[in-house]
Short mmCIF file of C-alpha atoms and ligand atoms in Angstrom, two decimals:
data_model
loop_
_atom_site.label_atom_id
_atom_site.label_comp_id
_atom_site.label_asym_id
_atom_site.label_seq_id
_atom_site.Cartn_x
_atom_site.Cartn_y
_atom_site.Cartn_z
CA MET A 1 6.24 41.01 138.20
CA THR A 2 5.39 38.08 135.98
CA SER A 3 6.48 38.75 132.23
CA LEU A 4 3.54 37.21 130.74
CA GLU A 5 -0.14 36.29 132.27
CA PRO A 6 -0.95 32.68 132.04
CA HIS A 7 -3.31 31.84 129.34
CA SER A 8 -6.27 30.80 131.78
CA GLN A 9 -5.94 34.66 132.89
CA ILE A 10 -6.27 35.89 129.29
CA ILE A 11 -9.17 33.73 128.71
CA ALA A 12 -11.03 34.82 131.81
CA ALA A 13 -10.35 38.58 130.81
CA ALA A 14 -11.83 37.74 127.49
CA ALA A 15 -14.64 36.23 128.89
CA LEU A 16 -15.41 39.39 131.14
CA LEU A 17 -14.90 41.84 128.31
CA ARG A 18 -17.77 39.73 126.25
CA ALA A 19 -19.85 40.29 129.35
CA GLY A 20 -19.85 44.05 129.32
CA GLY A 21 -16.62 44.12 131.97
CA VAL A 22 -13.78 46.59 132.03
CA VAL A 23 -10.30 45.21 132.09
CA ALA A 24 -6.91 46.80 132.55
CA PHE A 25 -4.21 45.23 130.15
CA PRO A 26 -0.45 46.09 129.41
CA THR A 27 0.50 47.38 125.83
CA GLU A 28 4.26 48.36 124.95
CA THR A 29 3.51 52.18 125.61
CA VAL A 30 1.40 52.20 128.93
CA TYR A 31 -1.49 50.19 130.43
CA GLY A 32 -4.93 50.64 128.70
CA LEU A 33 -8.32 50.26 130.35
CA GLY A 34 -10.06 47.95 127.76
CA ALA A 35 -13.87 47.80 126.95
CA ASP A 36 -15.86 45.94 124.10
CA ILE A 37 -16.77 49.05 121.81
CA SER A 38 -20.03 47.30 121.21
CA SER A 39 -21.15 47.33 124.71
CA PRO A 40 -22.49 50.95 125.64
CA SER A 41 -22.44 50.21 129.21
CA ALA A 42 -18.88 49.08 128.97
CA VAL A 43 -17.80 52.33 127.34
CA ARG A 44 -19.59 54.55 129.63
CA ARG A 45 -17.90 53.02 132.52
CA LEU A 46 -14.49 53.86 131.06
CA PHE A 47 -15.43 57.41 131.09
CA GLU A 48 -17.06 57.09 134.77
CA ILE A 49 -13.95 55.04 136.05
CA LYS A 50 -11.41 57.54 134.34
CA LYS A 51 -13.66 60.74 135.26
CA ARG A 52 -13.03 61.67 131.53
CA PRO A 53 -15.64 63.93 129.67
CA VAL A 54 -17.28 61.87 127.43
CA ASN A 55 -16.56 63.94 124.30
CA HIS A 56 -13.17 62.85 124.35
CA PRO A 57 -12.53 60.22 122.13
CA LEU A 58 -10.95 57.01 122.80
CA ILE A 59 -8.37 54.80 120.44
CA VAL A 60 -9.64 51.25 119.22
CA HIS A 61 -7.21 48.48 119.39
CA PHE A 62 -7.29 45.54 117.35
CA ALA A 63 -4.69 42.65 116.63
CA GLY A 64 -3.78 43.26 113.13
CA SER A 65 -3.96 45.81 110.10
CA SER A 66 -6.49 43.87 108.41
CA HIS A 67 -9.02 45.62 110.89
CA LEU A 68 -8.47 48.76 109.40
CA GLN A 69 -11.08 48.35 106.45
CA ARG A 70 -13.82 47.52 108.80
CA TRP A 71 -13.18 50.24 111.01
CA ALA A 72 -12.31 53.44 108.77
CA GLN A 73 -13.17 54.22 105.43
CA GLU A 74 -11.21 56.49 102.90
CA VAL A 75 -8.01 55.08 104.24
CA PRO A 76 -4.91 57.31 102.71
CA GLU A 77 -2.25 55.35 101.14
CA GLN A 78 0.11 57.04 103.69
CA ALA A 79 -2.00 55.45 106.16
CA TRP A 80 -1.40 51.61 104.92
CA GLN A 81 1.97 52.59 104.86
CA LEU A 82 2.54 53.58 108.29
CA ALA A 83 0.41 50.68 109.49
CA GLU A 84 2.39 48.09 107.48
CA TYR A 85 5.71 49.34 108.62
CA PHE A 86 4.85 50.17 112.57
CA TRP A 87 2.05 47.87 113.41
CA PRO A 88 2.13 46.22 115.97
CA GLY A 89 3.74 49.13 117.47
CA PRO A 90 3.26 52.65 119.24
CA LEU A 91 1.50 54.32 116.59
CA THR A 92 -2.15 55.67 116.31
CA LEU A 93 -3.77 56.51 113.23
CA ILE A 94 -6.75 58.93 113.11
CA LEU A 95 -9.10 57.87 110.26
CA ARG A 96 -12.56 58.58 108.96
CA ARG A 97 -14.48 56.19 110.88
CA SER A 98 -16.55 53.68 109.31
CA ARG A 99 -20.23 53.10 110.34
CA HIS A 100 -19.45 50.33 112.55
CA VAL A 101 -17.66 52.35 115.03
CA PRO A 102 -20.30 53.71 117.86
CA GLU A 103 -20.27 57.51 118.33
CA SER A 104 -19.71 57.03 121.97
CA VAL A 105 -16.08 56.02 121.28
CA THR A 106 -15.37 58.92 118.76
CA GLY A 107 -17.16 61.52 121.16
CA GLY A 108 -19.19 62.55 118.24
CA GLN A 109 -16.37 63.22 115.66
CA ASP A 110 -16.19 61.66 112.17
CA THR A 111 -12.87 60.27 112.67
CA VAL A 112 -11.68 57.62 114.97
CA GLY A 113 -8.07 56.50 116.29
CA LEU A 114 -6.93 52.96 115.36
CA ARG A 115 -3.94 51.21 116.62
CA VAL A 116 -2.36 47.46 116.92
CA PRO A 117 -0.52 47.20 120.42
CA ASP A 118 2.85 45.49 120.54
CA HIS A 119 2.73 43.54 123.55
CA PRO A 120 2.12 39.87 123.72
CA VAL A 121 -0.51 39.86 126.65
CA ALA A 122 -2.69 42.85 124.52
CA LEU A 123 -2.30 40.77 121.48
CA ALA A 124 -3.36 37.33 123.10
CA LEU A 125 -6.17 39.17 124.80
CA LEU A 126 -7.52 40.78 121.39
CA ASN A 127 -7.10 37.34 119.69
CA ALA A 128 -9.10 35.52 122.40
CA LEU A 129 -11.95 38.15 121.99
CA GLY A 130 -12.66 36.93 118.35
CA PRO A 131 -12.28 38.53 114.95
CA GLU A 132 -15.33 40.78 115.37
CA LYS A 133 -14.61 42.24 118.73
CA VAL A 134 -12.19 45.14 119.33
CA LEU A 135 -11.27 47.02 122.21
CA ALA A 136 -11.68 50.88 123.27
CA ALA A 137 -8.70 51.43 125.70
CA PRO A 138 -7.62 55.06 127.17
CA SER A 139 -4.83 54.87 129.31
CA ALA A 140 -5.81 53.22 132.86
CA ASN A 141 -5.48 56.41 135.02
CA ARG A 142 -7.65 59.23 136.20
CA PHE A 143 -8.27 61.88 133.66
CA GLY A 144 -5.21 64.11 133.64
CA ARG A 145 -3.02 61.95 135.62
CA ILE A 146 0.04 60.29 134.60
CA SER A 147 -0.42 57.16 132.60
CA PRO A 148 0.44 53.90 134.50
CA THR A 149 3.54 51.56 133.25
CA THR A 150 3.06 48.78 135.74
CA ALA A 151 0.13 46.73 136.70
CA ALA A 152 0.87 48.03 140.17
CA HIS A 153 0.32 51.59 139.22
CA VAL A 154 -3.10 50.52 137.79
CA GLN A 155 -3.85 48.80 141.00
CA GLU A 156 -2.90 51.87 143.21
CA GLU A 157 -4.99 53.98 141.25
CA LEU A 158 -8.18 52.21 139.80
CA GLY A 159 -7.90 48.88 141.46
CA LYS A 160 -11.27 48.91 143.11
CA SER A 161 -13.19 50.28 140.15
CA VAL A 162 -12.10 47.57 137.44
CA ASP A 163 -13.01 44.00 136.96
CA MET A 164 -9.54 42.79 136.35
CA ILE A 165 -5.95 43.86 135.82
CA LEU A 166 -3.73 41.81 133.49
CA ASP A 167 -0.27 41.97 134.48
CA GLY A 168 2.26 41.92 131.55
CA GLY A 169 5.24 43.58 133.43
CA PRO A 170 6.49 47.11 132.98
CA CYS A 171 5.68 48.99 129.65
CA ARG A 172 8.92 48.69 127.45
CA VAL A 173 8.22 52.16 125.68
CA GLY A 174 6.69 54.04 128.69
CA LEU A 175 5.34 57.00 126.88
CA GLU A 176 1.60 56.89 125.04
CA SER A 177 1.69 56.34 121.46
CA THR A 178 2.48 58.82 118.77
CA ILE A 179 -0.85 59.89 117.21
CA VAL A 180 -0.98 60.57 113.28
CA GLY A 181 -3.89 62.05 111.33
CA PHE A 182 -3.91 63.12 107.69
CA ASP A 183 -4.08 66.55 105.91
CA GLY A 184 -4.30 65.55 102.25
CA GLU A 185 -1.19 63.80 101.67
CA MET A 186 0.38 64.92 104.53
CA ALA A 187 0.78 63.17 107.71
CA VAL A 188 0.30 65.21 110.97
CA ILE A 189 1.64 64.39 113.99
CA LEU A 190 -0.99 65.11 116.79
CA ARG A 191 0.57 63.81 119.85
CA PRO A 192 4.53 62.95 119.93
CA GLY A 193 4.96 59.59 121.08
CA GLY A 194 6.63 56.25 120.85
CA ILE A 195 7.61 56.57 117.28
CA PRO A 196 9.74 59.45 116.89
CA LEU A 197 9.31 61.67 113.96
CA PRO A 198 12.42 60.78 112.09
CA ALA A 199 11.09 57.14 111.76
CA LEU A 200 7.68 58.57 110.44
CA ALA A 201 9.51 60.72 107.74
CA GLU A 202 11.60 58.22 106.47
CA VAL A 203 8.78 55.95 105.85
CA LEU A 204 6.76 58.79 104.17
CA LYS A 205 9.73 60.20 102.38
CA GLY A 206 9.31 63.46 104.43
CA ARG A 207 5.72 64.03 104.13
CA VAL A 208 5.04 64.66 107.98
CA VAL A 209 4.77 67.55 109.85
CA LEU A 210 4.33 68.05 113.63
CA SER A 211 0.87 69.77 114.39
CA GLY A 212 1.44 73.23 116.12
CA GLN A 213 -0.90 73.94 118.85
CA GLU A 214 -2.65 76.81 116.94
CA LYS A 215 -3.28 74.96 113.75
CA ARG A 216 -4.87 72.14 115.70
CA ALA A 217 -8.33 71.19 113.85
CA VAL A 218 -8.97 67.94 115.90
CA ARG A 219 -9.58 67.69 119.60
CA VAL A 220 -7.09 65.92 121.39
CA PRO A 221 -7.60 65.93 125.35
CA GLY A 222 -3.97 64.57 125.69
CA ALA A 223 -3.02 67.84 124.26
CA LEU A 224 -4.78 69.66 127.15
CA LYS A 225 -1.83 72.00 128.62
CA SER A 226 -2.21 70.27 132.14
CA HIS A 227 -2.18 66.54 131.29
CA TYR A 228 0.11 63.81 132.15
CA ALA A 229 0.58 65.67 135.78
CA PRO A 230 1.92 64.51 139.01
CA GLU A 231 0.57 65.76 142.09
CA THR A 232 3.69 67.59 143.25
CA PRO A 233 4.46 70.81 141.33
CA LEU A 234 7.05 70.28 138.85
CA GLU A 235 9.20 72.69 137.41
CA LEU A 236 11.27 72.37 133.90
CA TRP A 237 14.64 74.06 134.28
CA HIS A 238 17.45 74.10 131.70
CA SER A 239 20.72 72.63 132.82
CA GLU A 240 22.52 75.75 133.70
CA LEU A 241 19.39 76.96 135.75
CA LEU A 242 18.71 73.64 137.69
CA SER A 243 21.10 74.06 140.60
CA HIS A 244 20.52 77.95 141.27
CA ARG A 245 16.95 77.06 141.46
CA ALA A 246 17.29 74.11 143.41
CA LEU A 247 19.26 76.05 146.26
CA GLU A 248 16.99 79.18 145.91
CA LEU A 249 14.14 76.61 147.03
CA GLY A 250 16.26 74.43 149.46
CA THR A 251 17.33 77.28 151.71
CA LYS A 252 13.62 78.27 152.12
CA GLY A 253 13.12 74.99 153.57
CA LEU A 254 11.46 73.26 150.73
CA ARG A 255 12.24 69.50 150.10
CA ILE A 256 13.25 69.38 146.52
CA VAL A 257 14.14 66.31 144.38
CA ILE A 258 16.38 67.15 140.93
CA ILE A 259 15.85 64.70 138.13
CA ALA A 260 18.71 65.19 135.77
CA TRP A 261 19.68 63.32 132.41
CA SER A 262 23.22 65.01 132.31
CA ASP A 263 26.07 64.48 134.90
CA ARG A 264 26.89 68.30 135.27
CA GLN A 265 28.30 68.98 138.55
CA MET A 266 25.71 70.57 140.79
CA ASP A 267 26.70 73.12 143.67
CA HIS A 268 23.76 72.08 146.09
CA ALA A 269 25.57 69.03 147.57
CA GLU A 270 25.68 70.45 151.13
CA ASN A 271 22.01 71.57 151.34
CA LYS A 272 20.09 68.54 153.13
CA ASN A 273 16.88 69.65 151.45
CA ILE A 274 17.86 68.80 147.90
CA ALA A 275 18.05 65.29 146.53
CA HIS A 276 19.23 64.41 143.12
CA PHE A 277 17.79 61.55 141.00
CA PRO A 278 19.88 60.70 137.93
CA MET A 279 18.21 59.65 134.60
CA PRO A 280 19.28 58.02 131.56
CA ALA A 281 20.82 60.30 128.97
CA GLU A 282 19.42 58.33 126.22
CA PRO A 283 15.75 58.79 125.16
CA ALA A 284 13.86 55.02 125.01
CA ALA A 285 15.62 54.52 128.54
CA TYR A 286 14.60 57.60 129.76
CA GLY A 287 11.06 57.58 128.66
CA ARG A 288 10.65 53.96 130.05
CA LEU A 289 11.37 55.35 133.55
CA LEU A 290 9.85 58.81 133.32
CA TYR A 291 6.48 58.09 134.49
CA GLY A 292 7.44 55.69 137.14
CA THR A 293 9.91 58.12 138.50
CA LEU A 294 7.09 60.86 138.72
CA ARG A 295 4.72 58.70 140.62
CA ARG A 296 7.56 57.50 142.89
CA PHE A 297 8.53 61.05 143.84
CA ASP A 298 4.73 62.00 144.14
CA GLN A 299 4.29 59.28 147.00
CA GLU A 300 7.72 60.51 148.63
CA ARG A 301 5.71 63.91 149.30
CA PHE A 302 8.59 66.17 147.87
CA ASP A 303 7.63 70.07 147.74
CA ARG A 304 8.83 70.46 144.29
CA LEU A 305 10.30 68.37 141.24
CA LEU A 306 12.99 70.01 139.39
CA VAL A 307 13.29 68.57 136.26
CA GLU A 308 16.04 69.19 133.74
CA ALA A 309 14.88 70.42 130.34
CA PRO A 310 15.61 67.46 128.03
CA PRO A 311 17.97 67.77 124.92
CA ASP A 312 16.30 69.80 122.10
CA LYS A 313 16.67 66.61 119.52
CA PRO A 314 13.99 64.84 117.58
CA GLY A 315 14.33 61.64 119.51
CA TRP A 316 13.33 63.49 123.15
CA MET A 317 10.14 65.21 121.73
CA ALA A 318 7.71 63.09 123.27
CA ILE A 319 9.60 63.41 126.59
CA ALA A 320 9.83 67.28 126.25
CA ASP A 321 6.03 67.48 125.27
CA ARG A 322 4.83 65.48 128.59
CA LEU A 323 7.43 67.36 130.88
CA GLN A 324 5.81 70.58 129.38
CA ARG A 325 2.46 69.72 130.18
CA ALA A 326 3.53 68.39 133.53
CA SER A 327 4.90 71.66 134.49
CA CYS A 328 2.24 73.78 132.98
CA ALA A 329 0.04 71.75 135.30
CA ALA A 330 1.97 72.72 138.38
CA GLN A 331 2.81 76.44 137.86
CA ARG A 332 2.39 78.29 141.36
CA ASP A 333 4.21 80.47 143.47
CA ASP A 334 7.23 79.76 145.99
O1 TXA B 401 -0.23 54.47 123.71
C1 TXA B 401 -1.53 54.77 123.86
O2 TXA B 401 -2.13 55.34 122.90
C2 TXA B 401 -2.42 54.19 124.79
C3 TXA B 401 -2.55 52.97 125.03
C4 TXA B 401 -3.32 52.28 126.01
O3 TXA B 401 -2.87 52.24 123.60
N1 TXA B 401 -3.55 54.90 125.01
C5 TXA B 401 -3.70 56.12 125.22
O4 TXA B 401 -5.46 56.48 125.08
O5 TXA B 401 -3.05 57.10 125.44
P1 TXA B 401 -5.75 57.82 125.92
O6 TXA B 401 -7.48 57.72 125.69
O7 TXA B 401 -5.09 58.09 127.23
O8 TXA B 401 -5.23 58.97 124.71
C6 TXA B 401 -5.69 59.10 123.50
C7 TXA B 401 -5.81 60.25 122.88
C8 TXA B 401 -6.30 61.23 123.17
O9 TXA B 401 -5.58 62.46 123.17
C9 TXA B 401 -7.76 61.52 122.50
O10 TXA B 401 -8.18 62.68 121.95
C10 TXA B 401 -6.75 61.01 121.11
O11 TXA B 401 -5.99 59.93 121.30
N2 TXA B 401 -7.94 60.59 120.08
C11 TXA B 401 -8.60 59.30 119.99
N3 TXA B 401 -9.51 59.35 119.06
C12 TXA B 401 -9.26 60.60 118.42
C13 TXA B 401 -9.81 61.07 117.28
N4 TXA B 401 -10.68 60.63 116.41
N5 TXA B 401 -9.37 62.42 116.80
C14 TXA B 401 -8.50 63.00 117.56
N6 TXA B 401 -8.01 62.47 118.64
C15 TXA B 401 -8.18 61.27 118.91
MG1 MG B 402 -4.38 59.13 128.68
#
């Protein structure tokens, strides 16, 4: 894969977007599917291509925090602090939308999600569009499926329906941005992601909490239980039970792959139905590989993916969240 698209490709992509086209582009988190927010037909196409319900809001992407003033209003001091510290980067801020943001983008809510992606191709594309134009960009996958972390993933899933795919190589983070809203002076994590909670807490002097499912006041479709799911049923098991479960299914004749981060000995070695795929024991490296790994094993047509539950540590929060949702989607009988 090329590490950077040639300038001419970026100019061509910007021209397509200005004409109301839909272009997939790389970010540091996952690939996005971009449309100019001022083109109602282009925004409508995003929803159609993804098969996403139209009341689910989109994140607006731009090239620098100076844009905050145009697209949001009543921006709290904490939001400015986070923008200054983490942008460009894997952080989305949910703020009161300004009158410039079309309702089609916000799903009728009075808030808008805003983010500055940290990828040279994304930034070059946004800059090539000019100062007045910004991009609505959901992850470039069908609704409820795994986000793409390479241009090839986008090509496989949406290739025929998009106008262009910019290839910026594999995504560095591999999981979506952390989404943060505000409740008075308190920052609330609505979706764990590329920026871990302790990093936010350090900048905000501790004033950040993780939104409890039950307290969630805003709708976050990424928070639907069955989001981010592979086609193959996925089960999440604690380290001690993983091997036992694999043997139980393997001896019934099911083809199993164990996806594990720890190097503990497994006692299933001689069962030919059971494959073992080692993952990194460090969260940044694990996060980068996760979605690509799930896609790969989906294609290899295993009957079941058995994933070792990640460590219960703050750095693993986004990974634990995505695996939990993927396993909820896949719950079925043996
Ligand atoms: O890393 C990312 O955030 C990627 C890249 C492409 O930037 N984008 C992404 O977009 O993950 P999407 O559409 O797949 O997920 C955006 C999430 C959704 O769960 C949506 O509900 C939430 O952001 N969201 C957007 N605007 C919101 C708002 N005003 N209030 C609450 N949630 C919002
Ligand atoms: Mg998505």
